[in-house]
Amino acid sequence: MTFVRALALLVATAPLLLGGWTSAAANLPARPGSPVSPAGVSSAQIKAALDTRPVLRLMLMTLSLRELLRAGTLQLPPNTKVKLDILLAPLASNASLPSATTQQTISRITEALLPEQRRLLETHMSSRESRALMLASQTRLAAGEAVSGVQSVLYLLIPGGRSIVDRLNRQPDLNPYQVNPANTDVLKTLMALLR
C-alpha cells in the first residue's frame, strides 16, 4: 500500500517537476554543438571570454606551455625555443600589456610552433577549460548556489585566480606577469625551460 501511494504521489507531482526543469532550461541560451555544464556555462562562452580578453588567453597559453615542457610532452627545437624566449622576454619587464600587444604576442607564439605543436597546445588548453568547467559545477553544487557564470570558471582557469581576474577587469592593460606572483612564477619557469 505504501508503494502504491508513493507511486501515485510521484505521478501527480511529475508535471510540476518537469515544468520546473523545462522552464529553467529555457533560460539557458541555445548553443548548438556546445553543451552547457551544470555550472550553466558552455565551453563556447569560455572561449568567447578568452577571445574578448587576450591577456586571459595569454596567461592560459603560457601556463599550458610550461606544463607541456615540464612534462616533456612538447619537444621544441632550439630555434623555436629562442623565438619563444624572445617573444616572452618583454612580459617580464613591461609594466603594461595593452590588448593589441597581447594579441600580437599570442599570434607570434602560435606562428612559432609547428602545426602538431599548436594542436598539442590547443588540446592542453581545452583540457584545462573542461576541468575548470567541471570544478565550477562541483563547487556550485556543493555550495547549493545558483548558476555560477563565466567569471567563476575564469577564476578556476587562470593562474592567480580571482585576484588577478578581478584586477584585470578594473585595469585591462595591467601586466599580470609583473603584479601577480602566480603568473610571475609561470613566466619565470617557462623561460627557464626554454633556455
Tab-separated table of C-alpha atoms in Angstrom:
chain	number	residue	atom	x	y	z
A	1	MET	CA	0.000	0.000	0.000
A	2	THR	CA	2.875	2.417	0.763
A	3	PHE	CA	4.440	1.752	-2.623
A	4	VAL	CA	1.151	2.499	-4.385
A	5	ARG	CA	0.773	5.814	-2.538
A	6	ALA	CA	4.378	6.801	-3.316
A	7	LEU	CA	3.823	5.978	-6.982
A	8	ALA	CA	0.592	7.985	-7.055
A	9	LEU	CA	2.355	10.960	-5.461
A	10	LEU	CA	5.174	10.749	-7.994
A	11	VAL	CA	2.714	10.616	-10.924
A	12	ALA	CA	0.760	13.561	-9.500
A	13	THR	CA	3.850	15.762	-8.986
A	14	ALA	CA	5.725	14.806	-12.173
A	15	PRO	CA	4.212	17.620	-14.275
A	16	LEU	CA	5.272	20.159	-11.642
A	17	LEU	CA	8.779	18.790	-11.507
A	18	LEU	CA	9.124	18.582	-15.262
A	19	GLY	CA	7.683	22.064	-15.680
A	20	GLY	CA	10.360	23.453	-13.358
A	21	TRP	CA	13.112	21.713	-15.272
A	22	THR	CA	11.922	22.849	-18.655
A	23	SER	CA	11.473	26.478	-17.571
A	24	ALA	CA	14.991	26.534	-16.086
A	25	ALA	CA	16.373	25.026	-19.277
A	26	ALA	CA	14.544	27.622	-21.348
A	27	ASN	CA	16.565	30.367	-19.613
A	28	LEU	CA	19.841	28.964	-20.915
A	29	PRO	CA	20.999	30.252	-24.293
A	30	ALA	CA	20.782	27.688	-27.073
A	31	ARG	CA	24.233	26.903	-28.368
A	32	PRO	CA	24.150	24.077	-30.872
A	33	GLY	CA	27.147	21.796	-30.547
A	34	SER	CA	28.260	23.437	-27.306
A	35	PRO	CA	26.916	21.575	-24.274
A	36	VAL	CA	26.309	23.595	-21.136
A	37	SER	CA	27.891	22.365	-17.923
A	38	PRO	CA	25.946	22.092	-14.674
A	39	ALA	CA	27.613	25.437	-13.803
A	40	GLY	CA	25.435	26.966	-16.519
A	41	VAL	CA	28.402	27.848	-18.736
A	42	SER	CA	29.292	26.432	-22.142
A	43	SER	CA	32.818	25.972	-23.451
A	44	ALA	CA	31.856	28.401	-26.246
A	45	GLN	CA	31.206	31.073	-23.606
A	46	ILE	CA	34.620	30.451	-22.051
A	47	LYS	CA	36.331	30.647	-25.444
A	48	ALA	CA	34.471	33.899	-26.166
A	49	ALA	CA	35.652	35.349	-22.831
A	50	LEU	CA	39.239	34.382	-23.655
A	51	ASP	CA	38.920	35.907	-27.133
A	52	THR	CA	37.473	39.116	-25.700
A	53	ARG	CA	40.269	39.415	-23.138
A	54	PRO	CA	43.508	38.295	-24.861
A	55	VAL	CA	45.512	38.675	-21.645
A	56	LEU	CA	43.488	35.821	-20.131
A	57	ARG	CA	44.221	33.632	-23.151
A	58	LEU	CA	47.927	34.521	-22.925
A	59	MET	CA	48.045	33.536	-19.240
A	60	LEU	CA	46.396	30.218	-20.056
A	61	MET	CA	48.744	29.722	-23.019
A	62	THR	CA	51.922	30.350	-21.003
A	63	LEU	CA	50.696	28.037	-18.251
A	64	SER	CA	49.968	25.273	-20.781
A	65	LEU	CA	53.331	25.737	-22.492
A	66	ARG	CA	55.086	25.457	-19.143
A	67	GLU	CA	53.193	22.307	-18.191
A	68	LEU	CA	53.788	20.646	-21.557
A	69	LEU	CA	57.516	21.446	-21.494
A	70	ARG	CA	57.869	20.317	-17.868
A	71	ALA	CA	56.192	17.007	-18.648
A	72	GLY	CA	58.344	16.517	-21.747
A	73	THR	CA	55.175	16.192	-23.830
A	74	LEU	CA	56.154	19.137	-26.023
A	75	GLN	CA	59.559	18.949	-27.638
A	76	LEU	CA	60.843	22.157	-29.210
A	77	PRO	CA	63.884	22.547	-31.460
A	78	PRO	CA	66.490	25.077	-30.253
A	79	ASN	CA	65.498	27.730	-32.811
A	80	THR	CA	61.845	27.619	-31.646
A	81	LYS	CA	62.954	27.909	-28.031
A	82	VAL	CA	64.965	31.019	-28.913
A	83	LYS	CA	61.982	32.553	-30.764
A	84	LEU	CA	59.650	31.917	-27.836
A	85	ASP	CA	62.192	33.267	-25.347
A	86	ILE	CA	62.473	36.496	-27.363
A	87	LEU	CA	58.667	36.796	-27.590
A	88	LEU	CA	58.165	36.215	-23.860
A	89	ALA	CA	61.037	38.411	-22.581
A	90	PRO	CA	59.033	41.696	-22.729
A	91	LEU	CA	56.373	40.164	-20.476
A	92	ALA	CA	58.964	40.044	-17.702
A	93	SER	CA	59.769	43.754	-17.929
A	94	ASN	CA	56.856	45.751	-19.391
A	95	ALA	CA	54.675	47.498	-16.811
A	96	SER	CA	51.605	47.407	-19.058
A	97	LEU	CA	50.261	44.904	-21.532
A	98	PRO	CA	47.786	46.506	-23.949
A	99	SER	CA	45.278	44.263	-25.688
A	100	ALA	CA	46.813	44.796	-29.154
A	101	THR	CA	50.283	43.858	-27.878
A	102	THR	CA	48.884	40.800	-26.119
A	103	GLN	CA	47.069	39.619	-29.242
A	104	GLN	CA	50.227	40.114	-31.287
A	105	THR	CA	52.242	38.071	-28.773
A	106	ILE	CA	49.678	35.247	-28.912
A	107	SER	CA	49.766	35.254	-32.730
A	108	ARG	CA	53.561	35.185	-32.824
A	109	ILE	CA	53.770	32.355	-30.290
A	110	THR	CA	51.276	30.369	-32.367
A	111	GLU	CA	53.207	31.082	-35.586
A	112	ALA	CA	56.473	29.937	-33.974
A	113	LEU	CA	55.023	26.470	-33.354
A	114	LEU	CA	54.645	23.692	-35.892
A	115	PRO	CA	51.064	22.527	-36.650
A	116	GLU	CA	51.376	19.440	-34.421
A	117	GLN	CA	52.793	21.540	-31.580
A	118	ARG	CA	49.897	24.008	-31.973
A	119	ARG	CA	47.387	21.164	-31.794
A	120	LEU	CA	49.054	19.819	-28.656
A	121	LEU	CA	48.930	23.270	-27.035
A	122	GLU	CA	45.283	23.840	-28.011
A	123	THR	CA	44.331	20.384	-26.730
A	124	HIS	CA	46.016	21.080	-23.411
A	125	MET	CA	44.305	24.468	-23.088
A	126	SER	CA	40.919	22.910	-23.930
A	127	SER	CA	41.526	20.201	-21.347
A	128	ARG	CA	42.183	22.865	-18.698
A	129	GLU	CA	38.974	24.665	-19.747
A	130	SER	CA	36.989	21.428	-19.358
A	131	ARG	CA	38.463	20.828	-15.894
A	132	ALA	CA	37.619	24.390	-14.829
A	133	LEU	CA	34.027	23.927	-16.040
A	134	MET	CA	33.767	20.675	-14.086
A	135	LEU	CA	35.248	22.230	-10.926
A	136	ALA	CA	32.903	25.220	-11.187
A	137	SER	CA	29.988	22.794	-11.435
A	138	GLN	CA	31.133	20.817	-8.405
A	139	THR	CA	31.747	23.974	-6.379
A	140	ARG	CA	28.292	25.313	-7.252
A	141	LEU	CA	26.599	22.029	-6.391
A	142	ALA	CA	28.479	21.691	-3.097
A	143	ALA	CA	27.593	25.241	-2.062
A	144	GLY	CA	23.991	24.899	-3.266
A	145	GLU	CA	24.325	28.119	-5.268
A	146	ALA	CA	22.603	29.226	-8.440
A	147	VAL	CA	24.373	29.308	-11.804
A	148	SER	CA	27.941	30.493	-11.226
A	149	GLY	CA	28.707	32.064	-14.584
A	150	VAL	CA	31.724	32.601	-16.798
A	151	GLN	CA	33.594	34.655	-14.176
A	152	SER	CA	33.630	31.758	-11.724
A	153	VAL	CA	35.075	29.437	-14.363
A	154	LEU	CA	37.753	32.011	-15.226
A	155	TYR	CA	38.732	32.177	-11.543
A	156	LEU	CA	39.485	28.442	-11.684
A	157	LEU	CA	41.090	28.520	-15.133
A	158	ILE	CA	43.504	31.447	-14.948
A	159	PRO	CA	46.719	31.338	-12.876
A	160	GLY	CA	46.282	33.667	-9.930
A	161	GLY	CA	42.536	33.065	-9.846
A	162	ARG	CA	40.033	35.603	-8.679
A	163	SER	CA	42.522	38.234	-7.512
A	164	ILE	CA	44.158	38.719	-10.913
A	165	VAL	CA	40.981	38.239	-12.988
A	166	ASP	CA	39.166	40.892	-10.929
A	167	ARG	CA	42.165	43.214	-11.050
A	168	LEU	CA	42.368	42.879	-14.837
A	169	ASN	CA	38.650	43.706	-15.022
A	170	ARG	CA	39.475	47.025	-13.333
A	171	GLN	CA	42.835	47.612	-15.096
A	172	PRO	CA	42.716	45.935	-18.533
A	173	ASP	CA	46.271	46.956	-19.571
A	174	LEU	CA	47.896	45.653	-16.400
A	175	ASN	CA	50.730	43.181	-16.944
A	176	PRO	CA	49.842	40.141	-14.775
A	177	TYR	CA	53.400	38.844	-15.065
A	178	GLN	CA	54.545	41.938	-13.138
A	179	VAL	CA	51.942	42.094	-10.375
A	180	ASN	CA	50.728	38.556	-9.692
A	181	PRO	CA	53.089	36.005	-8.074
A	182	ALA	CA	51.387	33.005	-9.725
A	183	ASN	CA	51.851	34.427	-13.219
A	184	THR	CA	55.337	35.740	-12.442
A	185	ASP	CA	56.293	32.176	-11.475
A	186	VAL	CA	54.678	30.688	-14.602
A	187	LEU	CA	56.659	33.048	-16.852
A	188	LYS	CA	59.914	32.624	-14.927
A	189	THR	CA	59.803	28.817	-15.010
A	190	LEU	CA	58.628	28.763	-18.646
A	191	MET	CA	61.566	30.945	-19.712
A	192	ALA	CA	63.954	28.753	-17.731
A	193	LEU	CA	62.616	25.704	-19.596
A	194	LEU	CA	63.246	27.454	-22.909
A	195	ARG	CA	66.928	28.077	-22.092
